[in-house]
Amino acid sequence: MGMLCAVSFNRYGRLYYLDPADLRPAVGDKVLVPTDDGTEVAECVWAPQWVSDDTDGFPRLAGLATDADLHRDEVQRKRKAEAKVAAKRLIREHELPMKVVAVDHVLEPGTLNNARATIYFTAPHRVDFRSLVRDLGATLHCRVELRQLSARDSARVQGGIGSCGRDLCCATFLTDFEPVTIRMAKDQDLPLNPLRISGACGRLMCCLKYEHPLYSKFQESAPPVGSRVSTPEGDGRVVGHSVPRDSVVVRLDADGTRCSCSRASVCGPRKAHDEAYG
């Protein structure tokens, strides 16, 4: 058991969980978070609380942000905005098929001058941007690196709202992308309309994989559609499945009405067990 708090580098951005150690920041306080490029300022959005999970593997807060840290963060955000504007302008001038997605501007520890800018972009194909990098370096007066993102990574960086009305999974809690196939949509009886099963990135929604194991397990033991079964209400034919309710829809032979029966009541192994052991 230990304590954890959650911070975010951007408003409504992805949450990062850290061990507060001896610190007790309140919601809204600015704190210092260790990163690969040094400590960065973030906002506490979840005050430290005791949790039952093991917290040994979580990084620790580096401290509370001082006025100097806040000034440095403000300078960094301003230069990041300037770099994004300059990148868009130079891309238009070079007539390159690129779209700027995000910009990272990192200041060297203890300075406000030495910096490195990383510009993330999307493009329909590989782009020769060597001349663009030279012009960006001369304009921004810092080292510049360009990285091309895939459609899924672009959605993760930009964030947004999914069709479910919640923040995108990739921008909140997903750490990596698992393969998603059209077979998963078919197994869940979803309409194969790209507009219905595609996410903000234009690819198949990651959430198609969440419930797929449940559907696969259900189909292994449930009678297929069209098969004849015996139910507590009489014999009939399976005309549908209701996986969330763990039941099947049966049309009765007696009067043609439909009834919903639990999968266990029409499952062969379960019925054989009941007949053998009562």
mmCIF file of C-alpha atoms in Angstrom:
data_model
loop_
_atom_site.group_PDB
_atom_site.id
_atom_site.type_symbol
_atom_site.label_atom_id
_atom_site.label_comp_id
_atom_site.label_asym_id
_atom_site.label_seq_id
_atom_site.Cartn_x
_atom_site.Cartn_y
_atom_site.Cartn_z
ATOM 1 C CA MET A 1 0.000 0.000 0.000
ATOM 2 C CA GLY A 2 1.198 3.523 -0.805
ATOM 3 C CA MET A 3 0.142 6.970 -1.929
ATOM 4 C CA LEU A 4 -0.400 8.154 -5.489
ATOM 5 C CA CYS A 5 -1.332 11.445 -7.108
ATOM 6 C CA ALA A 6 -2.209 12.294 -10.702
ATOM 7 C CA VAL A 7 -0.823 15.195 -12.735
ATOM 8 C CA SER A 8 -1.386 16.541 -16.223
ATOM 9 C CA PHE A 9 0.873 18.663 -18.412
ATOM 10 C CA ASN A 10 -2.075 20.122 -20.331
ATOM 11 C CA ARG A 11 -5.621 20.957 -19.327
ATOM 12 C CA TYR A 12 -7.830 17.916 -19.964
ATOM 13 C CA GLY A 13 -4.707 16.088 -21.088
ATOM 14 C CA ARG A 14 -3.421 12.646 -20.286
ATOM 15 C CA LEU A 15 -3.036 11.785 -16.606
ATOM 16 C CA TYR A 16 0.255 10.596 -15.161
ATOM 17 C CA TYR A 17 0.403 8.880 -11.781
ATOM 18 C CA LEU A 18 3.297 9.531 -9.427
ATOM 19 C CA ASP A 19 4.400 8.795 -5.892
ATOM 20 C CA PRO A 20 4.173 12.090 -3.952
ATOM 21 C CA ALA A 21 6.767 10.918 -1.406
ATOM 22 C CA ASP A 22 6.700 13.483 1.448
ATOM 23 C CA LEU A 23 4.856 16.106 -0.622
ATOM 24 C CA ARG A 24 1.120 16.749 -0.265
ATOM 25 C CA PRO A 25 0.122 18.951 -3.215
ATOM 26 C CA ALA A 26 -3.500 20.044 -3.474
ATOM 27 C CA VAL A 27 -5.586 19.973 -6.633
ATOM 28 C CA GLY A 28 -4.448 22.852 -8.842
ATOM 29 C CA ASP A 29 -0.926 23.106 -7.411
ATOM 30 C CA LYS A 30 1.989 23.192 -9.817
ATOM 31 C CA VAL A 31 4.507 20.411 -9.279
ATOM 32 C CA LEU A 32 7.762 19.245 -10.836
ATOM 33 C CA VAL A 33 7.708 15.929 -12.693
ATOM 34 C CA PRO A 34 10.902 14.078 -13.690
ATOM 35 C CA THR A 35 11.166 13.375 -17.434
ATOM 36 C CA ASP A 36 13.866 12.253 -19.835
ATOM 37 C CA ASP A 37 14.590 15.928 -20.580
ATOM 38 C CA GLY A 38 14.725 17.035 -16.943
ATOM 39 C CA THR A 39 11.994 18.208 -14.627
ATOM 40 C CA GLU A 40 8.869 19.766 -16.147
ATOM 41 C CA VAL A 41 5.979 21.671 -14.606
ATOM 42 C CA ALA A 42 2.629 19.910 -14.380
ATOM 43 C CA GLU A 43 -0.664 20.530 -12.585
ATOM 44 C CA CYS A 44 -1.918 18.262 -9.832
ATOM 45 C CA VAL A 45 -5.424 17.088 -10.765
ATOM 46 C CA TRP A 46 -5.780 14.360 -8.160
ATOM 47 C CA ALA A 47 -4.482 14.987 -4.648
ATOM 48 C CA PRO A 48 -2.378 12.245 -3.002
ATOM 49 C CA GLN A 49 -4.488 9.347 -1.761
ATOM 50 C CA TRP A 50 -3.785 5.988 -0.230
ATOM 51 C CA VAL A 51 -4.169 3.121 -2.699
ATOM 52 C CA SER A 52 -4.055 -0.627 -2.225
ATOM 53 C CA ASP A 53 -1.682 -1.186 -5.168
ATOM 54 C CA ASP A 54 2.081 -1.443 -4.886
ATOM 55 C CA THR A 55 3.582 1.984 -5.667
ATOM 56 C CA ASP A 56 7.269 1.022 -5.770
ATOM 57 C CA GLY A 57 7.458 1.245 -9.559
ATOM 58 C CA PHE A 58 5.933 4.729 -9.889
ATOM 59 C CA PRO A 59 8.184 7.779 -10.379
ATOM 60 C CA ARG A 60 8.328 10.324 -7.579
ATOM 61 C CA LEU A 61 7.497 13.990 -7.654
ATOM 62 C CA ALA A 62 10.602 16.156 -7.809
ATOM 63 C CA GLY A 63 9.032 18.924 -5.716
ATOM 64 C CA LEU A 64 6.692 21.875 -5.867
ATOM 65 C CA ALA A 65 7.188 24.376 -8.685
ATOM 66 C CA THR A 66 8.853 27.664 -7.711
ATOM 67 C CA ASP A 67 8.402 31.060 -9.381
ATOM 68 C CA ALA A 68 11.526 30.386 -11.449
ATOM 69 C CA ASP A 69 10.089 27.065 -12.616
ATOM 70 C CA LEU A 70 6.790 28.723 -13.565
ATOM 71 C CA HIS A 71 8.629 31.456 -15.499
ATOM 72 C CA ARG A 72 10.684 28.850 -17.328
ATOM 73 C CA ASP A 73 7.512 26.895 -18.161
ATOM 74 C CA GLU A 74 5.830 30.059 -19.479
ATOM 75 C CA VAL A 75 8.836 30.812 -21.704
ATOM 76 C CA GLN A 76 8.802 27.246 -22.970
ATOM 77 C CA ARG A 77 5.089 27.344 -23.821
ATOM 78 C CA LYS A 78 5.496 30.665 -25.628
ATOM 79 C CA ARG A 79 8.369 29.375 -27.723
ATOM 80 C CA LYS A 80 6.431 26.220 -28.481
ATOM 81 C CA ALA A 81 3.584 28.306 -29.923
ATOM 82 C CA GLU A 82 6.049 30.391 -31.940
ATOM 83 C CA ALA A 83 7.699 27.232 -33.299
ATOM 84 C CA LYS A 84 4.343 25.839 -34.416
ATOM 85 C CA VAL A 85 3.447 29.045 -36.278
ATOM 86 C CA ALA A 86 6.882 29.192 -37.929
ATOM 87 C CA ALA A 87 6.708 25.531 -38.962
ATOM 88 C CA LYS A 88 3.303 25.960 -40.619
ATOM 89 C CA ARG A 89 4.497 29.063 -42.477
ATOM 90 C CA LEU A 90 7.689 27.429 -43.767
ATOM 91 C CA ILE A 91 5.821 24.282 -44.819
ATOM 92 C CA ARG A 92 3.544 26.428 -46.976
ATOM 93 C CA GLU A 93 6.539 28.215 -48.464
ATOM 94 C CA HIS A 94 8.263 24.916 -49.299
ATOM 95 C CA GLU A 95 4.955 23.519 -50.659
ATOM 96 C CA LEU A 96 5.331 20.265 -48.753
ATOM 97 C CA PRO A 97 2.337 17.911 -48.152
ATOM 98 C CA MET A 98 2.797 18.022 -44.383
ATOM 99 C CA LYS A 99 0.465 18.832 -41.499
ATOM 100 C CA VAL A 100 1.898 19.939 -38.159
ATOM 101 C CA VAL A 101 0.328 17.961 -35.322
ATOM 102 C CA ALA A 102 2.283 19.061 -32.262
ATOM 103 C CA VAL A 103 5.501 20.722 -31.181
ATOM 104 C CA ASP A 104 7.803 19.977 -28.255
ATOM 105 C CA HIS A 105 10.184 22.706 -27.180
ATOM 106 C CA VAL A 106 12.695 21.625 -24.554
ATOM 107 C CA LEU A 107 15.014 24.048 -22.780
ATOM 108 C CA GLU A 108 18.352 22.848 -21.483
ATOM 109 C CA PRO A 109 18.376 22.602 -17.665
ATOM 110 C CA GLY A 110 19.311 25.878 -16.038
ATOM 111 C CA THR A 111 19.100 27.973 -19.235
ATOM 112 C CA LEU A 112 16.535 29.894 -21.242
ATOM 113 C CA ASN A 113 18.501 29.995 -24.488
ATOM 114 C CA ASN A 114 19.783 26.523 -25.404
ATOM 115 C CA ALA A 115 16.801 24.584 -26.706
ATOM 116 C CA ARG A 116 15.681 21.730 -28.904
ATOM 117 C CA ALA A 117 12.438 21.720 -30.888
ATOM 118 C CA THR A 118 10.747 18.529 -32.030
ATOM 119 C CA ILE A 119 8.002 18.980 -34.608
ATOM 120 C CA TYR A 120 5.529 16.141 -35.131
ATOM 121 C CA PHE A 121 3.725 15.974 -38.464
ATOM 122 C CA THR A 122 1.622 13.739 -40.655
ATOM 123 C CA ALA A 123 2.008 13.236 -44.403
ATOM 124 C CA PRO A 124 0.537 10.857 -47.002
ATOM 125 C CA HIS A 125 4.014 9.578 -47.868
ATOM 126 C CA ARG A 126 7.688 10.077 -47.066
ATOM 127 C CA VAL A 127 8.772 13.694 -47.398
ATOM 128 C CA ASP A 128 12.200 15.167 -48.100
ATOM 129 C CA PHE A 129 12.311 17.909 -45.475
ATOM 130 C CA ARG A 130 16.067 18.576 -45.301
ATOM 131 C CA SER A 131 15.758 22.127 -46.594
ATOM 132 C CA LEU A 132 12.825 22.705 -44.245
ATOM 133 C CA VAL A 133 14.922 21.674 -41.241
ATOM 134 C CA ARG A 134 17.651 24.132 -42.207
ATOM 135 C CA ASP A 135 15.186 26.997 -42.509
ATOM 136 C CA LEU A 136 13.489 26.064 -39.248
ATOM 137 C CA GLY A 137 16.804 25.988 -37.421
ATOM 138 C CA ALA A 138 17.726 29.427 -38.782
ATOM 139 C CA THR A 139 14.301 30.833 -37.844
ATOM 140 C CA LEU A 140 13.956 29.312 -34.377
ATOM 141 C CA HIS A 141 17.664 29.542 -33.483
ATOM 142 C CA CYS A 142 17.741 26.064 -31.999
ATOM 143 C CA ARG A 143 18.194 22.451 -32.938
ATOM 144 C CA VAL A 144 15.189 21.120 -34.848
ATOM 145 C CA GLU A 145 14.020 17.549 -35.282
ATOM 146 C CA LEU A 146 11.049 16.439 -37.409
ATOM 147 C CA ARG A 147 9.137 13.224 -36.714
ATOM 148 C CA GLN A 148 6.419 11.752 -38.898
ATOM 149 C CA LEU A 149 3.486 10.228 -37.024
ATOM 150 C CA SER A 150 1.042 7.524 -38.041
ATOM 151 C CA ALA A 151 -2.694 8.168 -37.974
ATOM 152 C CA ARG A 152 -3.106 6.515 -34.561
ATOM 153 C CA ASP A 153 -0.156 8.359 -33.027
ATOM 154 C CA SER A 154 -1.498 11.619 -34.430
ATOM 155 C CA ALA A 155 -4.832 11.086 -32.660
ATOM 156 C CA ARG A 156 -2.989 10.238 -29.442
ATOM 157 C CA VAL A 157 -0.954 13.446 -29.560
ATOM 158 C CA GLN A 158 -3.850 15.739 -30.496
ATOM 159 C CA GLY A 159 -6.485 14.122 -28.281
ATOM 160 C CA GLY A 160 -10.218 14.540 -28.793
ATOM 161 C CA ILE A 161 -13.639 13.101 -28.037
ATOM 162 C CA GLY A 162 -14.713 9.683 -29.301
ATOM 163 C CA SER A 163 -18.142 8.607 -30.535
ATOM 164 C CA CYS A 164 -18.880 7.416 -26.981
ATOM 165 C CA GLY A 165 -18.628 11.003 -25.712
ATOM 166 C CA ARG A 166 -15.483 10.365 -23.667
ATOM 167 C CA ASP A 167 -11.864 11.358 -24.187
ATOM 168 C CA LEU A 168 -9.982 9.189 -26.670
ATOM 169 C CA CYS A 169 -8.581 6.039 -25.096
ATOM 170 C CA CYS A 170 -5.228 6.523 -26.810
ATOM 171 C CA ALA A 171 -4.905 10.010 -25.323
ATOM 172 C CA THR A 172 -5.785 8.956 -21.770
ATOM 173 C CA PHE A 173 -4.779 5.464 -20.661
ATOM 174 C CA LEU A 174 -3.641 3.295 -23.580
ATOM 175 C CA THR A 175 0.119 2.780 -23.515
ATOM 176 C CA ASP A 176 0.409 0.919 -26.822
ATOM 177 C CA PHE A 177 -1.745 -0.041 -29.774
ATOM 178 C CA GLU A 178 -2.900 -3.630 -30.156
ATOM 179 C CA PRO A 179 -3.975 -5.047 -33.529
ATOM 180 C CA VAL A 180 -7.668 -4.511 -34.339
ATOM 181 C CA THR A 181 -9.285 -6.402 -37.208
ATOM 182 C CA ILE A 182 -12.588 -6.270 -39.051
ATOM 183 C CA ARG A 183 -13.255 -9.803 -37.774
ATOM 184 C CA MET A 184 -13.712 -8.346 -34.289
ATOM 185 C CA ALA A 185 -16.525 -6.128 -35.567
ATOM 186 C CA LYS A 186 -18.171 -9.077 -37.360
ATOM 187 C CA ASP A 187 -18.005 -11.264 -34.247
ATOM 188 C CA GLN A 188 -19.811 -8.528 -32.297
ATOM 189 C CA ASP A 189 -22.530 -8.142 -34.945
ATOM 190 C CA LEU A 190 -21.611 -4.507 -35.533
ATOM 191 C CA PRO A 191 -22.497 -2.732 -38.783
ATOM 192 C CA LEU A 192 -19.556 -2.852 -41.163
ATOM 193 C CA ASN A 193 -19.948 0.832 -41.918
ATOM 194 C CA PRO A 194 -16.551 2.573 -41.742
ATOM 195 C CA LEU A 195 -18.193 5.664 -40.255
ATOM 196 C CA ARG A 196 -19.601 3.579 -37.370
ATOM 197 C CA ILE A 197 -16.556 1.488 -36.451
ATOM 198 C CA SER A 198 -13.727 3.952 -37.167
ATOM 199 C CA GLY A 199 -12.170 6.211 -34.573
ATOM 200 C CA ALA A 200 -10.924 9.783 -34.782
ATOM 201 C CA CYS A 201 -7.765 8.525 -36.468
ATOM 202 C CA GLY A 202 -9.736 6.939 -39.321
ATOM 203 C CA ARG A 203 -8.663 3.439 -38.313
ATOM 204 C CA LEU A 204 -10.749 0.764 -36.596
ATOM 205 C CA MET A 205 -11.652 1.788 -33.053
ATOM 206 C CA CYS A 206 -9.370 0.377 -30.377
ATOM 207 C CA CYS A 207 -12.392 -0.389 -28.177
ATOM 208 C CA LEU A 208 -13.451 -3.139 -30.600
ATOM 209 C CA LYS A 209 -10.873 -5.284 -28.842
ATOM 210 C CA TYR A 210 -12.160 -4.668 -25.312
ATOM 211 C CA GLU A 211 -15.201 -6.978 -25.439
ATOM 212 C CA HIS A 212 -14.043 -9.292 -28.202
ATOM 213 C CA PRO A 213 -12.774 -12.012 -25.793
ATOM 214 C CA LEU A 214 -16.242 -12.089 -24.194
ATOM 215 C CA TYR A 215 -17.901 -12.609 -27.595
ATOM 216 C CA SER A 216 -15.381 -15.287 -28.566
ATOM 217 C CA LYS A 217 -15.955 -17.200 -25.332
ATOM 218 C CA PHE A 218 -19.738 -16.917 -25.755
ATOM 219 C CA GLN A 219 -19.666 -18.270 -29.308
ATOM 220 C CA GLU A 220 -17.586 -21.282 -28.255
ATOM 221 C CA SER A 221 -20.411 -22.721 -26.148
ATOM 222 C CA ALA A 222 -23.606 -21.008 -27.343
ATOM 223 C CA PRO A 223 -25.735 -22.768 -29.979
ATOM 224 C CA PRO A 224 -25.339 -21.076 -33.366
ATOM 225 C CA VAL A 225 -28.146 -19.141 -35.001
ATOM 226 C CA GLY A 226 -30.471 -21.517 -36.835
ATOM 227 C CA SER A 227 -29.866 -24.527 -34.605
ATOM 228 C CA ARG A 228 -32.679 -26.269 -32.766
ATOM 229 C CA VAL A 229 -32.671 -26.231 -28.977
ATOM 230 C CA SER A 230 -34.855 -27.222 -26.053
ATOM 231 C CA THR A 231 -35.730 -24.469 -23.608
ATOM 232 C CA PRO A 232 -37.697 -24.443 -20.328
ATOM 233 C CA GLU A 233 -40.606 -23.024 -22.349
ATOM 234 C CA GLY A 234 -40.452 -25.623 -25.124
ATOM 235 C CA ASP A 235 -38.548 -26.553 -28.278
ATOM 236 C CA GLY A 236 -37.577 -23.930 -30.797
ATOM 237 C CA ARG A 237 -34.949 -22.491 -33.086
ATOM 238 C CA VAL A 238 -32.201 -19.995 -32.191
ATOM 239 C CA VAL A 239 -32.742 -16.719 -34.016
ATOM 240 C CA GLY A 240 -30.308 -14.440 -32.192
ATOM 241 C CA HIS A 241 -27.683 -13.920 -29.485
ATOM 242 C CA SER A 242 -27.498 -11.396 -26.670
ATOM 243 C CA VAL A 243 -23.906 -11.573 -25.476
ATOM 244 C CA PRO A 244 -24.068 -8.819 -22.814
ATOM 245 C CA ARG A 245 -26.976 -10.694 -21.164
ATOM 246 C CA ASP A 246 -25.357 -14.096 -21.732
ATOM 247 C CA SER A 247 -28.560 -15.322 -23.381
ATOM 248 C CA VAL A 248 -29.939 -16.527 -26.712
ATOM 249 C CA VAL A 249 -33.173 -15.591 -28.459
ATOM 250 C CA VAL A 250 -35.323 -18.581 -29.401
ATOM 251 C CA ARG A 251 -38.445 -18.732 -31.586
ATOM 252 C CA LEU A 252 -40.742 -21.360 -30.105
ATOM 253 C CA ASP A 253 -42.324 -23.999 -32.340
ATOM 254 C CA ALA A 254 -45.624 -23.994 -30.433
ATOM 255 C CA ASP A 255 -46.858 -20.488 -31.188
ATOM 256 C CA GLY A 256 -43.958 -18.753 -32.983
ATOM 257 C CA THR A 257 -43.267 -16.364 -30.106
ATOM 258 C CA ARG A 258 -39.762 -15.411 -29.143
ATOM 259 C CA CYS A 259 -38.227 -15.844 -25.727
ATOM 260 C CA SER A 260 -34.870 -15.006 -24.219
ATOM 261 C CA CYS A 261 -33.162 -17.923 -22.480
ATOM 262 C CA SER A 262 -29.871 -17.997 -20.620
ATOM 263 C CA ARG A 263 -27.038 -19.631 -22.479
ATOM 264 C CA ALA A 264 -26.677 -22.225 -19.730
ATOM 265 C CA SER A 265 -30.286 -23.416 -20.128
ATOM 266 C CA VAL A 266 -29.802 -24.338 -23.800
ATOM 267 C CA CYS A 267 -26.111 -25.260 -23.681
ATOM 268 C CA GLY A 268 -25.477 -28.929 -24.419
ATOM 269 C CA PRO A 269 -22.760 -29.584 -21.782
ATOM 270 C CA ARG A 270 -24.809 -27.897 -19.053
ATOM 271 C CA LYS A 271 -27.969 -29.825 -19.944
ATOM 272 C CA ALA A 272 -26.065 -33.113 -20.014
ATOM 273 C CA HIS A 273 -24.615 -32.323 -16.586
ATOM 274 C CA ASP A 274 -28.073 -31.542 -15.179
ATOM 275 C CA GLU A 275 -29.558 -34.741 -16.616
ATOM 276 C CA ALA A 276 -26.719 -36.872 -15.222
ATOM 277 C CA TYR A 277 -26.501 -35.363 -11.770
ATOM 278 C CA GLY A 278 -29.907 -33.754 -11.346
#
